[in-house]
Tab-separated table of C-alpha atoms in Angstrom:
chain	number	residue	atom	x	y	z
A	1	MET	CA	-0.142	-0.197	-0.118
A	2	ALA	CA	1.790	3.498	-1.162
A	3	LYS	CA	2.135	5.352	1.964
A	4	LYS	CA	0.133	9.046	2.360
A	5	PHE	CA	1.497	11.937	2.872
A	6	SER	CA	-0.635	15.165	4.456
A	7	PRO	CA	-1.186	18.041	2.440
A	8	ALA	CA	2.164	20.096	3.720
A	9	ILE	CA	4.472	17.085	2.977
A	10	GLN	CA	3.466	16.710	-0.268
A	11	SER	CA	4.067	20.295	-1.217
A	12	ALA	CA	7.032	19.890	0.618
A	13	MET	CA	8.424	16.547	-1.563
A	14	GLN	CA	7.042	17.833	-5.055
A	15	HIS	CA	9.363	21.005	-3.936
A	16	TYR	CA	12.713	18.970	-3.487
A	17	ALA	CA	11.493	17.029	-6.738
A	18	GLN	CA	11.329	19.366	-8.795
A	19	LEU	CA	14.666	20.992	-7.887
A	20	SER	CA	16.102	17.993	-8.375
A	21	ASP	CA	14.573	17.754	-11.654
A	22	ASP	CA	16.378	21.517	-11.940
A	23	LEU	CA	19.936	19.611	-11.567
A	24	ASN	CA	19.247	17.170	-13.698
A	25	LYS	CA	18.810	19.586	-16.638
A	26	ALA	CA	21.828	21.473	-16.357
A	27	SER	CA	24.091	18.042	-15.961
A	28	ASP	CA	25.814	16.785	-18.819
A	29	ASN	CA	26.534	12.651	-17.227
A	30	PRO	CA	23.351	10.385	-17.838
A	31	THR	CA	24.513	8.269	-14.943
A	32	MET	CA	24.152	11.293	-12.333
A	33	VAL	CA	21.053	11.751	-13.676
A	34	ALA	CA	19.554	8.140	-13.593
A	35	LEU	CA	21.520	8.418	-10.118
A	36	ARG	CA	19.544	11.104	-9.135
A	37	GLN	CA	16.276	10.303	-10.532
A	38	GLN	CA	16.224	6.619	-8.250
A	39	ALA	CA	16.938	8.231	-5.645
A	40	GLN	CA	14.055	10.853	-5.959
A	41	GLN	CA	11.802	7.735	-6.406
A	42	GLN	CA	12.267	6.418	-3.572
A	43	PHE	CA	12.640	9.572	-1.756
A	44	MET	CA	9.364	10.001	-2.802
A	45	GLN	CA	8.130	6.569	-1.699
A	46	VAL	CA	9.531	6.691	2.103
A	47	GLY	CA	8.300	10.549	2.432
A	48	PHE	CA	9.500	12.951	4.636
A	49	PRO	CA	8.423	11.191	7.782
A	50	THR	CA	6.475	12.671	11.002
A	51	ARG	CA	6.059	12.410	14.230
A	52	ARG	CA	4.221	8.634	14.204
A	53	ASP	CA	7.406	6.860	12.749
A	54	GLU	CA	9.177	5.574	15.092
A	55	ASN	CA	12.491	6.734	14.725
A	56	TRP	CA	11.267	9.870	14.764
A	57	GLY	CA	8.326	10.557	16.767
A	58	TYR	CA	10.746	13.189	19.361
A	59	THR	CA	12.206	15.156	16.172
A	60	ASN	CA	9.868	17.970	15.110
A	61	LEU	CA	10.104	18.613	11.429
A	62	THR	CA	7.234	21.412	11.293
A	63	GLY	CA	9.706	24.372	11.287
A	64	PHE	CA	11.815	23.090	8.255
A	65	MET	CA	8.406	21.041	5.825
A	66	GLN	CA	6.705	24.956	5.907
A	67	THR	CA	9.802	26.552	5.040
A	68	HIS	CA	10.579	25.274	1.250
A	69	PHE	CA	14.305	25.685	0.930
A	70	LYS	CA	16.496	27.187	-1.984
A	71	LEU	CA	19.657	25.732	-3.860
A	72	GLU	CA	21.543	28.886	-4.490
A	73	GLY	CA	24.920	29.434	-5.844
A	74	LEU	CA	28.090	30.282	-5.048
A	75	SER	CA	27.887	33.588	-2.473
A	76	HIS	CA	30.628	36.028	-2.125
A	77	VAL	CA	32.610	36.084	1.108
A	78	ALA	CA	36.201	37.204	2.185
A	79	MET	CA	38.279	36.072	4.238
A	80	SER	CA	37.997	38.727	6.605
A	81	ASP	CA	33.787	37.429	7.290
A	82	ILE	CA	35.052	33.724	8.103
A	83	ALA	CA	37.964	34.827	9.779
A	84	GLY	CA	36.690	33.851	12.863
A	85	PHE	CA	35.540	30.866	12.619
A	86	LEU	CA	38.742	29.711	12.364
A	87	PRO	CA	40.800	27.573	14.385
A	88	ASP	CA	43.828	29.191	15.967
A	89	TYR	CA	45.754	25.891	15.178
A	90	ALA	CA	47.964	24.764	11.931
A	91	ALA	CA	45.257	22.754	9.993
A	92	ILE	CA	44.719	22.000	6.120
A	93	ARG	CA	41.692	24.541	5.386
A	94	ILE	CA	38.692	24.100	2.959
A	95	VAL	CA	35.756	26.175	2.694
A	96	MET	CA	32.218	25.366	1.481
A	97	LEU	CA	30.064	27.928	1.050
A	98	ASP	CA	26.389	27.093	1.446
A	99	GLY	CA	26.666	23.988	0.400
A	100	TRP	CA	29.340	24.316	-2.520
A	101	PHE	CA	33.513	24.601	-2.178
A	102	SER	CA	35.591	27.961	-2.231
A	103	GLU	CA	38.435	27.315	-4.246
A	104	ALA	CA	39.146	31.308	-2.877
A	105	LEU	CA	38.971	31.159	0.730
A	106	SER	CA	40.540	27.562	0.571
A	107	ASP	CA	44.007	26.176	0.953
A	108	ASP	CA	45.529	25.196	-2.734
A	109	LEU	CA	44.579	21.607	-3.296
A	110	SER	CA	47.739	21.000	-5.123
A	111	ASN	CA	49.815	21.533	-2.876
A	112	LEU	CA	48.997	18.964	0.091
A	113	PRO	CA	50.941	16.792	2.279
A	114	ASN	CA	52.612	13.794	0.441
A	115	GLY	CA	50.080	10.961	0.486
A	116	LEU	CA	46.716	13.535	1.048
A	117	SER	CA	44.292	14.055	-2.267
A	118	LEU	CA	41.165	16.330	-1.185
A	119	GLU	CA	38.936	17.111	-4.710
A	120	PRO	CA	35.893	19.040	-4.278
A	121	THR	CA	32.818	16.858	-5.270
A	122	GLY	CA	31.634	18.973	-7.830
A	123	ASP	CA	34.216	18.213	-9.721
A	124	LEU	CA	33.546	14.199	-9.615
A	125	ILE	CA	29.765	14.682	-9.900
A	126	GLU	CA	30.155	14.431	-13.517
A	127	LEU	CA	32.863	11.879	-13.952
A	128	PRO	CA	30.517	8.350	-14.652
A	129	GLU	CA	32.880	6.048	-12.367
A	130	TYR	CA	32.657	8.381	-9.787
A	131	VAL	CA	28.830	7.698	-10.123
A	132	ASP	CA	29.026	4.545	-10.915
A	133	SER	CA	30.992	4.029	-7.215
A	134	LEU	CA	28.181	5.873	-5.480
A	135	MET	CA	25.503	3.430	-6.376
A	136	SER	CA	26.391	0.682	-3.839
A	137	LEU	CA	25.711	3.270	-1.088
A	138	GLN	CA	22.518	2.907	-2.492
A	139	GLY	CA	21.082	0.170	-0.263
A	140	ASP	CA	22.740	1.685	3.213
A	141	ILE	CA	20.161	4.768	2.603
A	142	THR	CA	16.709	3.431	1.330
A	143	THR	CA	15.594	3.906	4.742
A	144	GLU	CA	17.141	7.462	6.073
A	145	PRO	CA	14.633	10.109	3.618
A	146	PHE	CA	17.322	12.917	4.164
A	147	ALA	CA	20.026	10.953	2.893
A	148	LEU	CA	17.806	10.093	0.259
A	149	LEU	CA	17.560	13.730	-0.758
A	150	ASN	CA	20.608	14.185	-0.383
A	151	THR	CA	21.440	11.860	-3.032
A	152	ALA	CA	18.466	13.708	-5.224
A	153	LEU	CA	19.535	16.923	-4.605
A	154	MET	CA	23.657	16.470	-4.900
A	155	ASN	CA	26.082	18.922	-5.855
A	156	ASP	CA	29.359	19.045	-4.042
A	157	GLY	CA	30.949	18.589	-1.146
A	158	PHE	CA	34.199	16.595	-0.741
A	159	SER	CA	36.734	13.659	-0.993
A	160	LEU	CA	39.592	13.276	0.787
A	161	GLN	CA	41.856	10.390	0.406
A	162	VAL	CA	45.175	8.895	1.796
A	163	SER	CA	47.725	6.789	0.494
A	164	LYS	CA	49.082	3.594	1.846
A	165	ASN	CA	51.498	4.029	5.121
A	166	ALA	CA	50.525	8.109	4.898
A	167	VAL	CA	50.418	9.881	8.439
A	168	ILE	CA	49.212	12.944	7.877
A	169	GLU	CA	50.147	15.450	10.662
A	170	THR	CA	48.971	18.006	10.115
A	171	PRO	CA	44.874	17.878	10.884
A	172	VAL	CA	42.167	19.013	7.354
A	173	PHE	CA	40.004	21.325	9.063
A	174	VAL	CA	36.347	21.888	6.883
A	175	LEU	CA	34.629	25.066	7.263
A	176	HIS	CA	30.868	24.734	6.175
A	177	VAL	CA	29.684	28.512	6.136
A	178	GLN	CA	25.843	29.293	5.663
A	179	THR	CA	25.596	32.469	3.940
A	180	GLN	CA	21.802	32.881	2.640
A	181	ASN	CA	18.502	32.553	4.414
A	182	GLN	CA	16.673	29.544	2.991
A	183	HIS	CA	18.948	28.193	1.616
A	184	ILE	CA	19.458	24.263	1.687
A	185	SER	CA	23.012	22.810	1.484
A	186	ASN	CA	23.406	19.034	-0.018
A	187	LEU	CA	27.001	17.977	1.116
A	188	ARG	CA	27.788	14.622	-0.226
A	189	ASN	CA	31.415	13.622	1.396
A	190	ARG	CA	33.844	10.248	0.339
A	191	VAL	CA	36.527	9.782	2.919
A	192	VAL	CA	39.162	6.827	2.470
A	193	VAL	CA	41.953	6.063	4.225
A	194	GLU	CA	44.159	3.427	2.190
A	195	GLU	CA	46.230	0.799	4.443
A	196	ASN	CA	47.950	1.504	7.774
A	197	ALA	CA	47.528	5.275	6.888
A	198	GLU	CA	46.496	8.141	9.021
A	199	VAL	CA	44.502	11.477	9.294
A	200	THR	CA	43.050	13.384	11.685
A	201	LEU	CA	39.759	15.844	10.380
A	202	VAL	CA	37.949	18.365	11.917
A	203	GLN	CA	34.326	19.653	10.541
A	204	SER	CA	32.620	23.090	11.874
A	205	PHE	CA	28.775	23.630	10.784
A	206	VAL	CA	28.378	27.712	11.485
A	207	SER	CA	26.238	30.842	10.298
A	208	LEU	CA	27.851	33.395	8.530
A	209	ASN	CA	24.316	35.052	9.643
A	210	SER	CA	23.311	35.635	12.892
A	211	ASP	CA	19.569	37.404	12.060
A	212	ALA	CA	17.363	36.224	14.460
A	213	ASN	CA	14.863	34.665	11.109
A	214	PHE	CA	18.046	33.962	9.466
A	215	SER	CA	17.097	29.665	8.319
A	216	SER	CA	19.466	27.442	6.468
A	217	THR	CA	19.588	23.872	5.955
A	218	SER	CA	22.614	21.844	6.086
A	219	ASN	CA	22.166	18.220	4.441
A	220	VAL	CA	25.332	16.149	4.487
A	221	VAL	CA	26.066	12.237	3.725
A	222	THR	CA	29.551	11.071	4.440
A	223	GLU	CA	30.215	7.654	3.337
A	224	MET	CA	34.145	6.959	5.324
A	225	ASP	CA	35.904	3.940	3.626
A	226	ILE	CA	38.939	2.881	6.959
A	227	ALA	CA	41.491	0.577	5.741
A	228	LYS	CA	43.247	-2.196	7.515
A	229	HIS	CA	45.188	-1.143	10.489
A	230	ALA	CA	44.108	2.503	9.735
A	231	ARG	CA	43.500	5.006	11.858
A	232	PHE	CA	41.106	7.851	11.106
A	233	LYS	CA	40.221	10.293	13.719
A	234	GLN	CA	36.887	12.943	13.371
A	235	VAL	CA	35.850	15.748	15.171
A	236	ILE	CA	32.216	17.802	14.645
A	237	MET	CA	31.315	20.528	15.781
A	238	GLN	CA	27.390	21.959	14.379
A	239	LYS	CA	27.218	25.567	15.449
A	240	GLN	CA	24.360	26.962	13.411
A	241	ALA	CA	22.438	29.366	13.858
A	242	SER	CA	19.232	29.478	16.355
A	243	GLN	CA	17.051	28.923	13.856
A	244	CYS	CA	18.938	26.300	11.313
A	245	TYR	CA	18.781	23.105	10.536
A	246	TYR	CA	21.582	20.216	10.972
A	247	PHE	CA	20.773	16.001	9.378
A	248	ASN	CA	23.951	14.415	8.940
A	249	ASN	CA	23.699	11.101	8.124
A	250	GLN	CA	27.612	9.075	8.000
A	251	PHE	CA	28.330	5.390	6.990
A	252	VAL	CA	31.705	4.381	7.898
A	253	LYS	CA	32.889	0.542	6.983
A	254	GLN	CA	36.413	-0.561	8.594
A	255	ALA	CA	38.368	-2.945	8.401
A	256	GLU	CA	40.487	-5.357	10.060
A	257	SER	CA	42.710	-3.746	13.238
A	258	SER	CA	41.425	-0.465	12.162
A	259	THR	CA	40.930	2.630	14.048
A	260	PHE	CA	37.557	5.086	14.099
A	261	ASN	CA	37.640	8.211	16.964
A	262	THR	CA	35.090	10.811	16.195
A	263	PHE	CA	33.644	13.446	18.329
A	264	TYR	CA	30.534	15.579	18.240
A	265	THR	CA	29.542	18.258	19.390
A	266	GLY	CA	25.808	19.646	18.851
A	267	VAL	CA	25.077	23.403	19.969
A	268	GLY	CA	23.293	25.662	17.546
A	269	SER	CA	20.014	25.172	14.536
A	270	VAL	CA	16.697	24.830	16.104
A	271	THR	CA	16.246	21.207	14.799
A	272	SER	CA	19.759	18.929	14.553
A	273	ARG	CA	20.169	15.469	14.063
A	274	HIS	CA	23.583	13.241	13.884
A	275	GLN	CA	23.718	10.053	12.684
A	276	ASN	CA	26.574	7.448	12.538
A	277	TYR	CA	26.073	4.049	10.791
A	278	VAL	CA	29.191	2.109	12.083
A	279	GLU	CA	30.222	-1.358	10.038
A	280	MET	CA	32.822	-3.534	11.978
A	281	ASN	CA	33.619	-5.652	9.184
A	282	GLY	CA	37.552	-7.100	10.398
A	283	ASP	CA	38.824	-9.075	13.139
A	284	HIS	CA	39.907	-6.536	16.042
A	285	ILE	CA	38.670	-3.498	15.366
A	286	GLU	CA	38.149	-0.541	17.633
A	287	THR	CA	35.858	2.552	17.670
A	288	SER	CA	35.015	5.110	19.708
A	289	GLN	CA	31.449	7.845	19.584
A	290	ASN	CA	31.482	9.950	21.911
A	291	SER	CA	29.327	13.399	21.488
A	292	ALA	CA	28.706	16.469	23.929
A	293	CYS	CA	24.952	18.246	23.160
A	294	TYR	CA	23.172	21.701	25.162
A	295	ALA	CA	20.160	23.062	23.705
A	296	THR	CA	18.186	25.696	24.963
A	297	ASP	CA	14.945	27.674	24.101
A	298	ASN	CA	12.549	25.627	21.432
A	299	GLU	CA	16.035	23.643	20.023
A	300	THR	CA	15.977	19.981	19.451
A	301	VAL	CA	18.999	17.841	19.397
A	302	ASP	CA	19.143	14.879	18.032
A	303	SER	CA	22.602	12.525	18.238
A	304	ARG	CA	22.051	8.523	17.159
A	305	THR	CA	24.372	5.887	16.810
A	306	TYR	CA	24.405	2.174	15.582
A	307	THR	CA	27.305	-0.061	15.877
A	308	GLY	CA	27.391	-2.743	14.200
A	309	HIS	CA	30.837	-6.214	15.582
A	310	ASN	CA	30.565	-8.491	12.814
A	311	GLN	CA	33.839	-10.239	13.690
A	312	LEU	CA	35.872	-10.893	16.372
A	313	HIS	CA	37.117	-9.237	18.910
A	314	GLY	CA	35.988	-5.466	18.304
A	315	LEU	CA	36.120	-2.774	20.602
A	316	SER	CA	33.440	-0.123	20.660
A	317	GLN	CA	33.028	2.908	23.454
A	318	GLN	CA	30.784	5.652	24.159
A	319	LEU	CA	29.900	8.239	26.095
A	320	HIS	CA	27.023	10.308	24.911
A	321	LYS	CA	26.231	13.754	27.275
A	322	TYR	CA	23.397	16.678	27.423
A	323	VAL	CA	22.556	19.451	28.841
A	324	LEU	CA	18.844	21.090	27.994
A	325	ASP	CA	18.108	24.583	29.333
A	326	GLY	CA	14.138	25.969	28.241
A	327	LYS	CA	11.849	23.966	26.421
A	328	ALA	CA	14.797	21.475	24.868
A	329	VAL	CA	14.237	18.313	23.714
A	330	GLY	CA	17.722	16.106	23.199
A	331	VAL	CA	16.923	13.178	21.853
A	332	PHE	CA	19.521	9.632	22.056
A	333	ASN	CA	18.954	6.581	19.884
A	334	GLY	CA	21.506	4.169	20.111
A	335	MET	CA	23.163	0.203	19.135
A	336	ILE	CA	24.894	-1.737	19.672
A	337	LYS	CA	24.678	-5.005	17.126
A	338	VAL	CA	26.906	-7.766	17.530
A	339	ALA	CA	26.702	-11.065	15.048
A	340	ARG	CA	26.834	-14.293	15.685
A	341	GLY	CA	30.326	-15.306	15.619
A	342	ALA	CA	31.377	-11.571	16.428
A	343	GLN	CA	32.969	-13.375	19.981
A	344	LYS	CA	35.452	-11.741	22.315
A	345	THR	CA	33.162	-8.421	21.112
A	346	ASP	CA	33.721	-5.788	23.623
A	347	GLY	CA	30.868	-2.898	23.294
A	348	GLN	CA	30.299	-0.343	25.680
A	349	MET	CA	27.863	2.452	25.487
A	350	ASP	CA	26.455	5.434	28.060
A	351	ASN	CA	24.551	8.363	28.194
A	352	LYS	CA	23.814	10.808	30.423
A	353	ASN	CA	22.160	14.261	30.853
A	354	LEU	CA	21.648	17.543	32.901
A	355	LEU	CA	18.582	19.469	33.187
A	356	LEU	CA	18.610	22.639	33.819
A	357	SER	CA	14.968	23.648	33.898
A	358	LYS	CA	11.620	21.673	34.431
A	359	THR	CA	10.691	21.974	31.150
A	360	ALA	CA	13.153	20.552	29.174
A	361	GLN	CA	12.869	16.818	27.637
A	362	MET	CA	15.261	14.610	26.685
A	363	ASP	CA	14.475	10.874	25.799
A	364	CYS	CA	17.161	7.723	25.367
A	365	LYS	CA	16.985	4.598	23.965
A	366	PRO	CA	19.952	2.684	24.204
A	367	GLN	CA	20.284	-1.102	22.954
A	368	LEU	CA	21.731	-4.658	22.436
A	369	GLU	CA	21.226	-7.234	20.261
A	370	ILE	CA	23.196	-10.377	20.611
A	371	TYR	CA	23.736	-13.237	18.818
A	372	ALA	CA	26.941	-14.209	19.855
A	373	ASP	CA	27.613	-15.845	23.646
A	374	ASP	CA	31.118	-14.856	24.585
A	375	VAL	CA	31.013	-11.081	24.489
A	376	LYS	CA	30.955	-8.325	27.055
A	377	CYS	CA	28.749	-5.854	26.971
A	378	SER	CA	26.945	-2.810	28.190
A	379	HIS	CA	24.597	0.004	28.280
A	380	GLY	CA	23.447	2.777	30.557
A	381	SER	CA	21.573	5.925	30.459
A	382	ALA	CA	20.505	8.617	33.590
A	383	THR	CA	18.611	11.398	33.398
A	384	GLY	CA	19.027	14.245	36.178
A	385	GLN	CA	19.785	17.467	37.257
A	386	ILE	CA	21.316	19.551	39.155
A	387	ALA	CA	21.295	18.385	43.366
A	388	ALA	CA	20.868	20.511	45.125
A	389	ASP	CA	24.407	19.667	48.017
A	390	GLN	CA	26.686	20.343	45.232
A	391	ILE	CA	25.147	23.663	45.002
A	392	PHE	CA	24.921	24.094	48.426
A	393	TYR	CA	28.949	23.133	48.663
A	394	LEU	CA	30.791	25.300	46.032
A	395	GLN	CA	28.065	28.011	47.962
A	396	ALA	CA	29.736	27.526	51.381
A	397	ARG	CA	33.179	28.130	49.798
A	398	GLY	CA	31.943	31.955	48.459
A	399	ILE	CA	30.542	31.026	44.994
A	400	LYS	CA	27.033	32.274	44.633
A	401	LYS	CA	24.571	30.521	42.284
A	402	PRO	CA	24.908	31.856	39.191
A	403	GLN	CA	28.890	30.573	39.144
A	404	ALA	CA	28.232	27.072	41.289
A	405	ILE	CA	25.548	26.687	38.741
A	406	GLN	CA	28.023	27.722	35.227
A	407	MET	CA	31.022	25.103	37.151
A	408	ILE	CA	28.850	22.046	37.490
A	409	THR	CA	27.028	21.768	34.082
A	410	GLU	CA	30.239	22.691	32.158
A	411	ALA	CA	32.601	20.333	33.858
A	412	PHE	CA	29.637	17.821	33.698
A	413	LEU	CA	29.696	18.270	29.623
A	414	LEU	CA	32.974	18.610	28.466
A	415	GLU	CA	33.841	14.914	29.850
A	416	PRO	CA	33.637	13.574	26.518
A	417	VAL	CA	35.864	15.900	24.849
A	418	GLU	CA	38.742	14.415	27.026
A	419	THR	CA	38.411	11.257	24.792
A	420	ILE	CA	39.736	13.882	21.467
A	421	ASN	CA	43.804	13.127	21.737
A	422	ASN	CA	45.053	15.640	19.923
A	423	ALA	CA	45.287	18.391	22.484
A	424	GLU	CA	45.220	21.788	20.409
A	425	ILE	CA	41.571	20.344	18.579
A	426	ARG	CA	40.914	19.241	22.191
A	427	ASP	CA	41.235	22.854	23.775
A	428	TRP	CA	39.305	24.464	20.402
A	429	VAL	CA	36.044	22.124	20.853
A	430	ALA	CA	36.314	22.900	24.920
A	431	ALA	CA	36.340	26.835	24.589
A	432	THR	CA	33.768	26.222	22.174
A	433	LEU	CA	31.438	24.591	24.949
A	434	SER	CA	31.914	27.205	27.817
A	435	SER	CA	31.855	29.831	25.265
A	436	LYS	CA	28.209	29.114	24.773
A	437	LEU	CA	27.531	28.070	28.549
A	438	THR	CA	28.499	31.254	29.484
A	439	GLN	CA	26.968	32.894	26.576
A	440	ASP	CA	23.644	31.001	27.612
A	441	ASN	CA	23.778	31.301	31.324
A	442	GLY	CA	26.352	33.444	32.920
């Protein structure tokens, strides 16, 4: 039976189908056109989710549906406009403006360290061989409406590859800047880390316009292929303007003895949803997924993980912390799935949440699905408010109540940040979180 949609959802779906058709009219690659058309057809069948859909029951998309976001061209931005968003540590800089690669604001891609290659997706999507390689991902994304929408509207992003045995000491920093109101960015990224290679990728999502009515959408799909004995570290910071939207689906495949460490912090957007799908497809794989999220007012911050232990001796560790104030809603959904035969698996997942107001709401669903008998797995979740005796303890030592609450909140939220190995990146993330808490509660 065909799925039925409300008039508002039908109108939004038809709007984005037309944007996809417009992109195809400008394409000279019939393979790309066919891929977009296939994704569009699947998207029109799946449709945008509502709160009646189990996986979207706590994520409010009403505002997104009511705004028909547009696809605009590359805007003009000067280096001085983005200087405040750049890190204070050495990094290879890539800048995306409204989802488009900015050559003028990025480092010279022809002068990268040995073993590292970076290319804009916009230069690749007209190549039939690149589009053919995307076809293998289609089976993974057919149940995710925003991933399907990303494929139907695919226009740019980045492709990062590290050669066998190459160790890239300098982090790659990708700055995603939203500049145009009611614009949707559809970023399609690929990361390939070859055997025994190593790289660190930092991504920051920001808005150039801080006006209260400014609204834009970042819709991201990233596929990652981490080869045997490779090491890939990732940090994502989402701090878009308060009326923006953020949807990010990451599909990760790991080979034998590889290591994947990812950290996500969400402190912006009226609605944000960050999802990791990790498949551990070899023995002795290590995976670490951690997050620190803060939301206030009417914001919704949603973070989800799927971790598939498919072979022997897999180790996965997760720590996810939320701080919610005002009428904010937090959502955490984590699944550790241990396949039959994946013995000696060690999978740990912990979620802790702090509510600063009586009207904040946290919805948690940590899950285990185990088909092997020699494993060590655990999951837990706890939500509460600051204990009165903690505040009293600090007040008794001359600290005023607002500062006491600030200190306790900051200490709570910064714990997952300690999982970031690079000290300079760790300090940068910690300073951003501290600044946001001070700004809203100071």
